[in-house]
PDB file of C-alpha atoms in Angstrom:
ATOM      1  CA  UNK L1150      53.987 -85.995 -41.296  1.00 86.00           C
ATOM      2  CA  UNK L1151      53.458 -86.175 -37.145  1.00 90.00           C
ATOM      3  CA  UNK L1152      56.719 -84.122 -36.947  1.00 92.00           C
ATOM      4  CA  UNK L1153      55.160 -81.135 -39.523  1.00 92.00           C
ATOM      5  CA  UNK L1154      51.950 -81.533 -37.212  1.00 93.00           C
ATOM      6  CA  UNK L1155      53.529 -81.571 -34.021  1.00 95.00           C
ATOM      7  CA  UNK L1156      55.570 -78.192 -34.946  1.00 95.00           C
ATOM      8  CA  UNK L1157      52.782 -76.697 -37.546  1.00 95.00           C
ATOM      9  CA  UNK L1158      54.967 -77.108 -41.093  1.00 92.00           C
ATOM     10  CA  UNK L1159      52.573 -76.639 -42.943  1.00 91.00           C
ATOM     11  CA  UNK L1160      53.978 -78.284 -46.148  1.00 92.00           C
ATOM     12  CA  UNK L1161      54.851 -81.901 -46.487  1.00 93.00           C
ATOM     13  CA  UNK L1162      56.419 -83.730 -48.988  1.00 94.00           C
ATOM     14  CA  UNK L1163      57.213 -87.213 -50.176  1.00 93.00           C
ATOM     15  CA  UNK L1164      58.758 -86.275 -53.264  1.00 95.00           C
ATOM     16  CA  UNK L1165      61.875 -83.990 -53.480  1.00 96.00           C
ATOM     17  CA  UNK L1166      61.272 -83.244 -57.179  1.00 96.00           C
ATOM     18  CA  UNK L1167      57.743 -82.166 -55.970  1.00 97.00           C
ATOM     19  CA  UNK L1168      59.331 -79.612 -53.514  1.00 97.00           C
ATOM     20  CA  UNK L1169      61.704 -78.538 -56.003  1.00 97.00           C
ATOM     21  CA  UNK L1170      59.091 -77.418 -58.410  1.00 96.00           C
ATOM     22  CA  UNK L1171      56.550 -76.067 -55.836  1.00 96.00           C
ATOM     23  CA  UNK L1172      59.006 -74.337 -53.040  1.00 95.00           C
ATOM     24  CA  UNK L1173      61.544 -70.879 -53.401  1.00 95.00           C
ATOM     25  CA  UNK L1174      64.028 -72.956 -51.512  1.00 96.00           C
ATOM     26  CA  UNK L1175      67.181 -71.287 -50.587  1.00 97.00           C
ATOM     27  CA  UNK L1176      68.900 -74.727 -49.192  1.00 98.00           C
ATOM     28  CA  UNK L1177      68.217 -78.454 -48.697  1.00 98.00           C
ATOM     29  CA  UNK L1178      69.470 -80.191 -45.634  1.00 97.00           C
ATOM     30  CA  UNK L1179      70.772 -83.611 -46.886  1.00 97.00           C
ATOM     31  CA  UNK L1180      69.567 -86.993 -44.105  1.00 94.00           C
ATOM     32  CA  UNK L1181      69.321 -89.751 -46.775  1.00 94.00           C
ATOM     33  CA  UNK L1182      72.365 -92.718 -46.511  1.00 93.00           C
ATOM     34  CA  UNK L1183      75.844 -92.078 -47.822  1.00 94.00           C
ATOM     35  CA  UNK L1184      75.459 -93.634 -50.961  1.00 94.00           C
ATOM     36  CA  UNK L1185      72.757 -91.745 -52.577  1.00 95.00           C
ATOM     37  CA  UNK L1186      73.988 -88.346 -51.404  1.00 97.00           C
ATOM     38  CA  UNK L1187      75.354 -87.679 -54.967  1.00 97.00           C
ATOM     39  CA  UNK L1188      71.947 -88.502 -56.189  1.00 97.00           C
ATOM     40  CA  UNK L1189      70.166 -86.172 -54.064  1.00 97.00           C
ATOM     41  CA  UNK L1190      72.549 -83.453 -53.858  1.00 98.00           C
ATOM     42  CA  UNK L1191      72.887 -83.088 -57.426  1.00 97.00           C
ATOM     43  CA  UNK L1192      69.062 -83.474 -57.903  1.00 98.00           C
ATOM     44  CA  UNK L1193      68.606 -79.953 -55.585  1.00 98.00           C
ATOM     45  CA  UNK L1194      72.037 -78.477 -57.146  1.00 98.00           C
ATOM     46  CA  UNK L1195      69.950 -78.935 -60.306  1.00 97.00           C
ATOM     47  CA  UNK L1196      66.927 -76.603 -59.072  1.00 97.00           C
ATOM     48  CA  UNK L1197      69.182 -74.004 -58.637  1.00 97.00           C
ATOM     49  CA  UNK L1198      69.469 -74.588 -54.762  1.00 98.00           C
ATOM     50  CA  UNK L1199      72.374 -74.762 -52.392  1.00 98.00           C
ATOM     51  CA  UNK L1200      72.642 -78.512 -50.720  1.00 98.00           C
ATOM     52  CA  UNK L1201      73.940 -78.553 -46.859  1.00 98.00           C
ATOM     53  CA  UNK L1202      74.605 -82.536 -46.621  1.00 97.00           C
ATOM     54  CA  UNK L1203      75.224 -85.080 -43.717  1.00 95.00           C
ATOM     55  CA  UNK L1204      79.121 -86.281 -43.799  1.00 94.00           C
ATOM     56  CA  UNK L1205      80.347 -87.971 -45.848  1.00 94.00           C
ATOM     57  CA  UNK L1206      79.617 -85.783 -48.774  1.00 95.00           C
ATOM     58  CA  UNK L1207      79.675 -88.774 -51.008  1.00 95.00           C
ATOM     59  CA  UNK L1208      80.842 -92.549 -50.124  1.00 93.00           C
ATOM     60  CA  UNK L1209      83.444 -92.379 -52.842  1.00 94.00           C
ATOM     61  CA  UNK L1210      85.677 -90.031 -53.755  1.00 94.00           C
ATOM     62  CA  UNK L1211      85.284 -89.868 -57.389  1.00 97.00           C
ATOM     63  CA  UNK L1212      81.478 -88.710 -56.507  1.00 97.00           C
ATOM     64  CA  UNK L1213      82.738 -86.521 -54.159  1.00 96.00           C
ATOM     65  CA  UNK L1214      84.689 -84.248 -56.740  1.00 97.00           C
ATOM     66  CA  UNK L1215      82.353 -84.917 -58.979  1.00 97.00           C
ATOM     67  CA  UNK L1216      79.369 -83.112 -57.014  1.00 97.00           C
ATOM     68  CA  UNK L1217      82.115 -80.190 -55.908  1.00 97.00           C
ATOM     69  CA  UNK L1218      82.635 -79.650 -60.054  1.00 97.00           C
ATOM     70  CA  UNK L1219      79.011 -79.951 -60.406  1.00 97.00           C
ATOM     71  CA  UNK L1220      78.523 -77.067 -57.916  1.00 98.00           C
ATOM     72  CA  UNK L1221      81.084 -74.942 -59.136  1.00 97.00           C
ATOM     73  CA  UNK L1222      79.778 -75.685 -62.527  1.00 97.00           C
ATOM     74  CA  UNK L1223      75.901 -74.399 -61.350  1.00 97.00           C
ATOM     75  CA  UNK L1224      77.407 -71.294 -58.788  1.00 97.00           C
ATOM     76  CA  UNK L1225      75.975 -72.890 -55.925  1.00 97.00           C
ATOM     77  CA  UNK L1226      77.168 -73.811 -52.733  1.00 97.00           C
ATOM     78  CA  UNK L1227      77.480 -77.365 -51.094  1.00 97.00           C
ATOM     79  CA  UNK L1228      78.674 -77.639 -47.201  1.00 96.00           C
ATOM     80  CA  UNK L1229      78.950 -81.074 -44.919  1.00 95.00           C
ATOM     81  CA  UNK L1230      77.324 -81.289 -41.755  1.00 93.00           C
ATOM     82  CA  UNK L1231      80.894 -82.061 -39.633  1.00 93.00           C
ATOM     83  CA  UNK L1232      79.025 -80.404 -36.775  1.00 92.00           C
ATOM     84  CA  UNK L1233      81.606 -81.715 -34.090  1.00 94.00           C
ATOM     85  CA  UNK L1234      84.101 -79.674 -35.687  1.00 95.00           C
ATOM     86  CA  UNK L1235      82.728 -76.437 -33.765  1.00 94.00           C
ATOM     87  CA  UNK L1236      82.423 -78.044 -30.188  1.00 96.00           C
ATOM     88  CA  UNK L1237      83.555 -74.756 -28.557  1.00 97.00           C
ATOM     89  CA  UNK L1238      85.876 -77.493 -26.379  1.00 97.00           C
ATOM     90  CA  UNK L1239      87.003 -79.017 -29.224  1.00 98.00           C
ATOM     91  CA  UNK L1240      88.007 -75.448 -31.169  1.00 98.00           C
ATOM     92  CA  UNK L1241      90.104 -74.940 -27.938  1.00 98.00           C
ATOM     93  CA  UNK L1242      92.268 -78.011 -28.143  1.00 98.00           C
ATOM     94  CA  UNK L1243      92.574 -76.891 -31.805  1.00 98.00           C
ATOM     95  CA  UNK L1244      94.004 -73.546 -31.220  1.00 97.00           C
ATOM     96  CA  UNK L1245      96.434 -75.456 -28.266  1.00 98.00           C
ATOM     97  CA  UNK L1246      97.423 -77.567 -30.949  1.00 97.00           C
ATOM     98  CA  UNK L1247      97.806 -74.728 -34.082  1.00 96.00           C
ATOM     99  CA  UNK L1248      99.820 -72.085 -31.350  1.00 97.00           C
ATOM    100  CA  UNK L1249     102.585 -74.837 -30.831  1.00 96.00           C
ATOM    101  CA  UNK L1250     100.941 -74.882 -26.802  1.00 97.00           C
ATOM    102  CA  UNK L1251     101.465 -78.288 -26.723  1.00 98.00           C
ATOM    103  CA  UNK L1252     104.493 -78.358 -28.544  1.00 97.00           C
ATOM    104  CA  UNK L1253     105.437 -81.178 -31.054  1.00 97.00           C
ATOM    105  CA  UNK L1254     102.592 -83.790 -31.398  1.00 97.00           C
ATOM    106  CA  UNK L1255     103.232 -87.136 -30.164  1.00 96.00           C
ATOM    107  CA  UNK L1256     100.253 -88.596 -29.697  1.00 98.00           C
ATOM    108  CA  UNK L1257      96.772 -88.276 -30.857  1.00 98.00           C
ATOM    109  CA  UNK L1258      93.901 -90.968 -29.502  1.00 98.00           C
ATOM    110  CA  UNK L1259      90.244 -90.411 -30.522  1.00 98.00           C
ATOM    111  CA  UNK L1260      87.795 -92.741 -28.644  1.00 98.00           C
ATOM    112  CA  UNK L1261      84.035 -93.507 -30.104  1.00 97.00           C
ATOM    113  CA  UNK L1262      82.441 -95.439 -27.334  1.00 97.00           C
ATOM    114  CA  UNK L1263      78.602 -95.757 -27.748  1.00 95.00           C
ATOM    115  CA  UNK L1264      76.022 -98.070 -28.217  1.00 94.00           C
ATOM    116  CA  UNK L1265      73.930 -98.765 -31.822  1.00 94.00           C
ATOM    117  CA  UNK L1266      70.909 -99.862 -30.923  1.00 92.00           C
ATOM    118  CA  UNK L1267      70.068-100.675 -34.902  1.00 92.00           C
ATOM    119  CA  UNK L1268      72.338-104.423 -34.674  1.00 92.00           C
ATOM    120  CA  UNK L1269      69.763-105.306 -31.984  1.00 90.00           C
ATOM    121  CA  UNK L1270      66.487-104.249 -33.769  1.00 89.00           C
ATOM    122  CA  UNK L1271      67.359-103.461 -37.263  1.00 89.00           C
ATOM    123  CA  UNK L1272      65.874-101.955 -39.617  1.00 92.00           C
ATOM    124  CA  UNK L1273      68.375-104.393 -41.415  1.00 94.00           C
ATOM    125  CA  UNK L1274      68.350-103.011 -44.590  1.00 92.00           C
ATOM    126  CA  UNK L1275      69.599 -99.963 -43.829  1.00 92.00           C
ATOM    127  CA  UNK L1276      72.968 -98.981 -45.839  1.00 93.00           C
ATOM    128  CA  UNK L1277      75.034 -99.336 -42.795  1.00 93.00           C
ATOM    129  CA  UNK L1278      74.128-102.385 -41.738  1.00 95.00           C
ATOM    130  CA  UNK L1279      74.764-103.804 -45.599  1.00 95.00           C
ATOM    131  CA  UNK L1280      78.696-104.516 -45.620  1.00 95.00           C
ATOM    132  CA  UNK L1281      80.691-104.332 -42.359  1.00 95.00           C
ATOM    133  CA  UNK L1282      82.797-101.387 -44.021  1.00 95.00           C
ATOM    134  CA  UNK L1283      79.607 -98.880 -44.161  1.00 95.00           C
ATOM    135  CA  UNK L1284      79.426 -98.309 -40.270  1.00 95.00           C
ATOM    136  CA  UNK L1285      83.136 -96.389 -41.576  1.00 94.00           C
ATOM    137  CA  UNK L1286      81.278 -94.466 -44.055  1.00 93.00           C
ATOM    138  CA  UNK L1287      78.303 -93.957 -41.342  1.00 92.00           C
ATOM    139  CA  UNK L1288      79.630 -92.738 -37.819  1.00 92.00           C
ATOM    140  CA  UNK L1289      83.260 -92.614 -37.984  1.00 93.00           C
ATOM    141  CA  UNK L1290      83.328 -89.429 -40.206  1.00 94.00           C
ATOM    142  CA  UNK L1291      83.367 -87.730 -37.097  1.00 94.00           C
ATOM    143  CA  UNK L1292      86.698 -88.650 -35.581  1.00 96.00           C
ATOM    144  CA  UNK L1293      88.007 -89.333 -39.274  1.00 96.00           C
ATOM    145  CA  UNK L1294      87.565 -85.489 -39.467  1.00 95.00           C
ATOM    146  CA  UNK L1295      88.678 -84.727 -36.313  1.00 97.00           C
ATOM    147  CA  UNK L1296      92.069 -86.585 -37.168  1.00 97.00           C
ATOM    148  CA  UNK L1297      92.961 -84.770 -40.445  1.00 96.00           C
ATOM    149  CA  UNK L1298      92.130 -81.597 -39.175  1.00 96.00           C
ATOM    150  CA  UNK L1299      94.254 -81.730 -36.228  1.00 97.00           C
ATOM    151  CA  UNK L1300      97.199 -83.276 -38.057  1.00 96.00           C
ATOM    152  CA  UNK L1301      96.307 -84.406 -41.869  1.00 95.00           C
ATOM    153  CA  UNK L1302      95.999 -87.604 -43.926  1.00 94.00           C
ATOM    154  CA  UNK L1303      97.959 -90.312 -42.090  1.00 96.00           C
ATOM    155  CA  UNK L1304     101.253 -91.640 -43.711  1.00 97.00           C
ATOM    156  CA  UNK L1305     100.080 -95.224 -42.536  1.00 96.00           C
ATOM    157  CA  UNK L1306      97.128 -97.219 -40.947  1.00 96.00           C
ATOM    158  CA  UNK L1307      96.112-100.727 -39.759  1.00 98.00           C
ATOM    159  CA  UNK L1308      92.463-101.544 -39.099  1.00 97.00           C
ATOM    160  CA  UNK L1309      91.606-104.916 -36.969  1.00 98.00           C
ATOM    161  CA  UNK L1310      88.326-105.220 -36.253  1.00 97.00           C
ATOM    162  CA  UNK L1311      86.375-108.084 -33.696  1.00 97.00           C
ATOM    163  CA  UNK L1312      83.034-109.235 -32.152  1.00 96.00           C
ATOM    164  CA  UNK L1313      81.811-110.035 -35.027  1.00 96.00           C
ATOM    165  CA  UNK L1314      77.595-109.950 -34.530  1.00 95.00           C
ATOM    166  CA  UNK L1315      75.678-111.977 -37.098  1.00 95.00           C
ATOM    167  CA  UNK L1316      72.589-110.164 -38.553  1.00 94.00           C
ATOM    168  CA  UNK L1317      69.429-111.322 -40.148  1.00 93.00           C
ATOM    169  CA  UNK L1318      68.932-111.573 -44.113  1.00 89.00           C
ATOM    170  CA  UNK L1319      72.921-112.824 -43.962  1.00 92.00           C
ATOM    171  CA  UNK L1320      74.651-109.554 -42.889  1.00 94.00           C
ATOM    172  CA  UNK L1321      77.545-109.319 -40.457  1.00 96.00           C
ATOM    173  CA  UNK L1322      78.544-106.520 -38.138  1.00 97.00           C
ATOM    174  CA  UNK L1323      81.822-106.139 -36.041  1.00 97.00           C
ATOM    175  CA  UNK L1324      81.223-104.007 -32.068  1.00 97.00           C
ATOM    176  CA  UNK L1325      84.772-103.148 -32.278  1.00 97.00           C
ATOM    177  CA  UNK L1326      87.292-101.406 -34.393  1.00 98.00           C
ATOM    178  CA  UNK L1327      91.320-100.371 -33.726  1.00 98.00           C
ATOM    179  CA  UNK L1328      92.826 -98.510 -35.868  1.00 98.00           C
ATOM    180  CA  UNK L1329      96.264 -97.737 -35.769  1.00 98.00           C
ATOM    181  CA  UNK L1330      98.875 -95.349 -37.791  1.00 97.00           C
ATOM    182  CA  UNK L1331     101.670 -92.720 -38.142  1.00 98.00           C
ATOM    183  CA  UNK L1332     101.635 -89.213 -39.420  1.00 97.00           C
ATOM    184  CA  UNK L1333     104.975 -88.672 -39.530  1.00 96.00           C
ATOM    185  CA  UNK L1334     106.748 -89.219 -36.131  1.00 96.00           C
ATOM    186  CA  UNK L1335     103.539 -89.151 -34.630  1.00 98.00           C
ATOM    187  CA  UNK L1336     101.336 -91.777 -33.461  1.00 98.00           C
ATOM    188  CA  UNK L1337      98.036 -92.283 -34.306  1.00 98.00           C
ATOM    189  CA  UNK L1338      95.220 -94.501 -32.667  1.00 98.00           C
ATOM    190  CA  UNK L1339      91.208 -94.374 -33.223  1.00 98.00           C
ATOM    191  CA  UNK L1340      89.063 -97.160 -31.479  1.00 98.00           C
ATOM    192  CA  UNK L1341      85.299 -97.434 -32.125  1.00 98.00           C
ATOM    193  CA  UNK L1342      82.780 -99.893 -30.170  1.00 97.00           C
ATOM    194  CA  UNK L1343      79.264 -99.933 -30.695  1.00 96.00           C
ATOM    195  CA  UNK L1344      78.220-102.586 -27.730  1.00 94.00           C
ATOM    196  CA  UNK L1345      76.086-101.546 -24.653  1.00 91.00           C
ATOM    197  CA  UNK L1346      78.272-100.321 -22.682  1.00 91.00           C
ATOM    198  CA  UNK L1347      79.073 -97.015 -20.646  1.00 94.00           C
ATOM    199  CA  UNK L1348      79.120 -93.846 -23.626  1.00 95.00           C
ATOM    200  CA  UNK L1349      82.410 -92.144 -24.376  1.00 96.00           C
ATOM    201  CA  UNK L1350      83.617 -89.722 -27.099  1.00 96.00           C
ATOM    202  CA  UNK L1351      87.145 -88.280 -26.768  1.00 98.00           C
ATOM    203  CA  UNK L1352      90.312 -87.157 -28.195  1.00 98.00           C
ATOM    204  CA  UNK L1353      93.293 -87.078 -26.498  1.00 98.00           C
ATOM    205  CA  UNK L1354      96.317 -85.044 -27.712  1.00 98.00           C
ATOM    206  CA  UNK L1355      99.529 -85.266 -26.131  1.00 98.00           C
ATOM    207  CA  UNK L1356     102.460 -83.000 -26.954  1.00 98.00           C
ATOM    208  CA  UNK L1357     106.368 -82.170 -25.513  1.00 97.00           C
ATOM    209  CA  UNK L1358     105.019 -78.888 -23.700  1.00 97.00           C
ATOM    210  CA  UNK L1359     101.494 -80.633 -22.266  1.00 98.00           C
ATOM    211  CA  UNK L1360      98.064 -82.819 -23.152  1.00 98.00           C
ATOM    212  CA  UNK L1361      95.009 -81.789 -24.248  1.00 98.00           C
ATOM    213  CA  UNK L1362      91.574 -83.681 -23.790  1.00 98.00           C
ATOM    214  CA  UNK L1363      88.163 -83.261 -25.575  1.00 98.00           C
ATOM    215  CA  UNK L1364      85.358 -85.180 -23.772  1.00 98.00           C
ATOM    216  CA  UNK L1365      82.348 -84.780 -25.976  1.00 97.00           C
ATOM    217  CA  UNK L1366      80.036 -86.437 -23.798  1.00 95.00           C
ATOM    218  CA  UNK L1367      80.702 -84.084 -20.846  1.00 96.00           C
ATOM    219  CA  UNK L1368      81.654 -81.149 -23.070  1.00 96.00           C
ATOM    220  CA  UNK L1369      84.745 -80.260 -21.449  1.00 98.00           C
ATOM    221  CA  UNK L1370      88.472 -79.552 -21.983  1.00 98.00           C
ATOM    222  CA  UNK L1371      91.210 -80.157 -20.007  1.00 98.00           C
ATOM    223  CA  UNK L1372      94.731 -79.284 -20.503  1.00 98.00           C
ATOM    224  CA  UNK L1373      97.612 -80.229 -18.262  1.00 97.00           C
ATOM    225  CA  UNK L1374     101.131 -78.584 -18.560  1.00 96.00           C
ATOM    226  CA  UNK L1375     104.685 -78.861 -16.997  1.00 91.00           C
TER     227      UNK L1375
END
């Protein structure tokens, strides 16, 4: 309600049914936690409206197909918000790595460094916060994204996780995540921390004719060649 009055929207709602019925709606952007994403989206596929929805699409992927069948189903059109997909640095290291540039792929590192301020002052019952696995299903879409569309599904993984922060109402949190994997010959490493300390997001691609490096943060890319 202060955000419609602050930028005159003249409509508010509190019901999306309610908007639904009242509003010739062409699209509905989808904020609400992973898990009720197939609940929504289907609720606005439904009205006969086209549903653009935060990543994941759906926390499982049984729901996931489901609400693509649904759409198909109903002729409308469902996209994911993977906005860091079109970082006009990033889509250069992507057309490095699709030309053969950097020749074979050895490497691939993608670094999440930034602070979440919600383990310090909640609101603890929010979905991510519920089961140490939904920070996964929260924030690390992005580089989860990033990987398969540079190089595909992994062949193999390894997760270890540590500082573990205890929560109120019983919940448990871990600051850091390594995970670790092969696609093939190549090697495959994604680290996550969410402690207080200095902010970095990155990938790092290194190759057999040069290296390619997406900083996020500074919105720059660098690539270095024999």
């Amino acid at each position: 309600k202060q955000f419609a009055d602050m930028k005159g929207i003249p409509n508010v709602y509190f019901d999306l049914g309610e908007m639904l019925a009242k509003e010739n709606l062409d699209v509905v952007h989808v904020l609400t936690p992973p898990n009720i994403h197939f609940q929504t989206a289907s609720q606005i596929l439904d009205a006969g409206v086209d549903a653009f929805i935060e990543k994941p699409l759906c926390h499982t992927q049984v729901l996931c197909q489901e609400l693509r069948n649904k759409a198909a189903a109903l002729g409308r059109t469902i996209g994911v918000s993977h906005n860091f997909l079109y970082v006009p640095a990033y889509e250069q290291l992507v057309e490095d790595v699709k030309s053969g540039r950097l020749g074979r792929i050895d490497q691939v590192e993608i670094v999440w460094n930034r602070d979440l301020g919600l383990i310090r002052s909640g609101p603890f019952g929010a979905w991510m916060l519920q089961t140490p696995k939904n920070i996964l299903f929260e924030v690390c879409p992005h580089s989860f994204a990033h990987l398969n569309h540079l190089i595909g599904q992994p062949d193999k993984i390894v997760v270890d996780t540590c500082d573990r922060v205890d929560l109120p109402r019983g919940l448990e949190f871990y600051r850091q995540w390594d995970i670790r994997g092969w696609k093939g010959n190549t090697s495959i490493r994604l680290r996550f921390s969410f402690i207080d300390g200095y902010p970095e997001y990155y990938i790092h691609v290194r190759g057999t004719n040069g290296a390619g490096h997406v900083d996020f943060e500074n919105n720059t890319y660098t690539r270095q060649e024999h």
